[in-house]
Amino acid sequence: MAYELPKLAYEFSALEPYIDAQTVEIHYTKHHQTYVDKLNAALATKPELSSYKVEELLAKLEALVPAEIQAAVRNMGGGYLNHNLYWETMIPGGSKEPQAELAKTINSKWTDFATFSKELSDKALGQFGSGWAWLVVNSSKELELMATANQDSPLLTGKTPILGVDVWEHAYYLKYQNKRPDYVQAWWNLVNWDVVTEKYQQAVA
Ligand code: MN
């Protein structure tokens, strides 16, 4: 059963003016599609892995995945899942801040939303080269911020991502060129906190 590019819940232009339509189109139809295709190509060589979800393969990469396709599963499986989350946790005109239990937990850990969002932005800006910044739930079911290089998923280190910002240049270069801080600041306007809250509740359940 091959993986497929998930449907976007909005038009390519829906994230304007924060993320331009051309960037969304190329990012989704070329970059994300390529991760899906290359993940499928790698998994097709190992039918014995077909009973595992890609989340499980990443969480137990060395134990489950033969050495010759570990890099492909790490990079392409990560790229597939990371982008699924990226698109799913954005929405045009999204709710501006977390709600309910997630809001309480963020405020108890970071004092307030402004401090939390600044620290996550700092992770995104501090990631040298291509990668991601994340809000994750760790194995103690606590929230943490982290950054990863390339397409490494937090699942590789036993953490469940519930929100992620892509800081590869392909995510922003057409509109923002080298100005990653402007892109990250714009991205905050798009976060779909309803979905992030759902993911948090699932991760701590
Ligand atoms: Mn990307």
PDB file of N, CA and C and ligand atoms in Angstrom, residues 27 31 35 83 86 132 151 166 168 170-171, ligand 1:
ATOM      1  N   HIS A  27       6.115  23.818  -3.396  1.00  0.00           N
ATOM      2  CA  HIS A  27       6.466  23.090  -2.165  1.00  0.00           C
ATOM      3  C   HIS A  27       5.639  21.801  -2.051  1.00  0.00           C
ATOM      4  N   HIS A  31       8.174  19.367  -4.051  1.00  0.00           N
ATOM      5  CA  HIS A  31       8.997  18.890  -2.930  1.00  0.00           C
ATOM      6  C   HIS A  31       8.297  17.772  -2.156  1.00  0.00           C
ATOM      7  N   TYR A  35       9.190  13.546  -1.832  1.00  0.00           N
ATOM      8  CA  TYR A  35       9.418  12.735  -0.626  1.00  0.00           C
ATOM      9  C   TYR A  35       8.508  11.511  -0.638  1.00  0.00           C
ATOM     10  N   HIS A  83       5.963  17.266   6.233  1.00  0.00           N
ATOM     11  CA  HIS A  83       5.131  18.149   5.403  1.00  0.00           C
ATOM     12  C   HIS A  83       3.645  17.900   5.617  1.00  0.00           C
ATOM     13  N   TYR A  86       2.999  20.043   8.509  1.00  0.00           N
ATOM     14  CA  TYR A  86       3.131  21.469   8.146  1.00  0.00           C
ATOM     15  C   TYR A  86       1.858  21.995   7.488  1.00  0.00           C
ATOM     16  N   TRP A 132      13.988  22.105  10.533  1.00  0.00           N
ATOM     17  CA  TRP A 132      12.668  22.396  11.093  1.00  0.00           C
ATOM     18  C   TRP A 132      12.803  22.825  12.550  1.00  0.00           C
ATOM     19  N   GLN A 151      15.502  16.537   6.991  1.00  0.00           N
ATOM     20  CA  GLN A 151      14.113  16.108   7.196  1.00  0.00           C
ATOM     21  C   GLN A 151      13.993  15.190   8.410  1.00  0.00           C
ATOM     22  N   ASP A 166       8.756  24.685   8.758  1.00  0.00           N
ATOM     23  CA  ASP A 166       9.772  24.286   7.776  1.00  0.00           C
ATOM     24  C   ASP A 166      10.673  25.483   7.516  1.00  0.00           C
ATOM     25  N   TRP A 168      13.549  25.140   5.561  1.00  0.00           N
ATOM     26  CA  TRP A 168      14.303  24.977   4.303  1.00  0.00           C
ATOM     27  C   TRP A 168      14.039  26.220   3.450  1.00  0.00           C
ATOM     28  N   HIS A 170      13.370  26.377   0.441  1.00  0.00           N
ATOM     29  CA  HIS A 170      12.268  26.173  -0.518  1.00  0.00           C
ATOM     30  C   HIS A 170      10.921  26.606   0.085  1.00  0.00           C
ATOM     31  N   ALA A 171      10.855  26.714   1.410  1.00  0.00           N
ATOM     32  CA  ALA A 171       9.598  27.112   2.067  1.00  0.00           C
ATOM     33  C   ALA A 171       9.342  28.616   1.983  1.00  0.00           C
TER      34      ALA A 171
HETATM   35 MN    MN B   1       9.682  21.680   2.804  1.00  0.00          MN
END
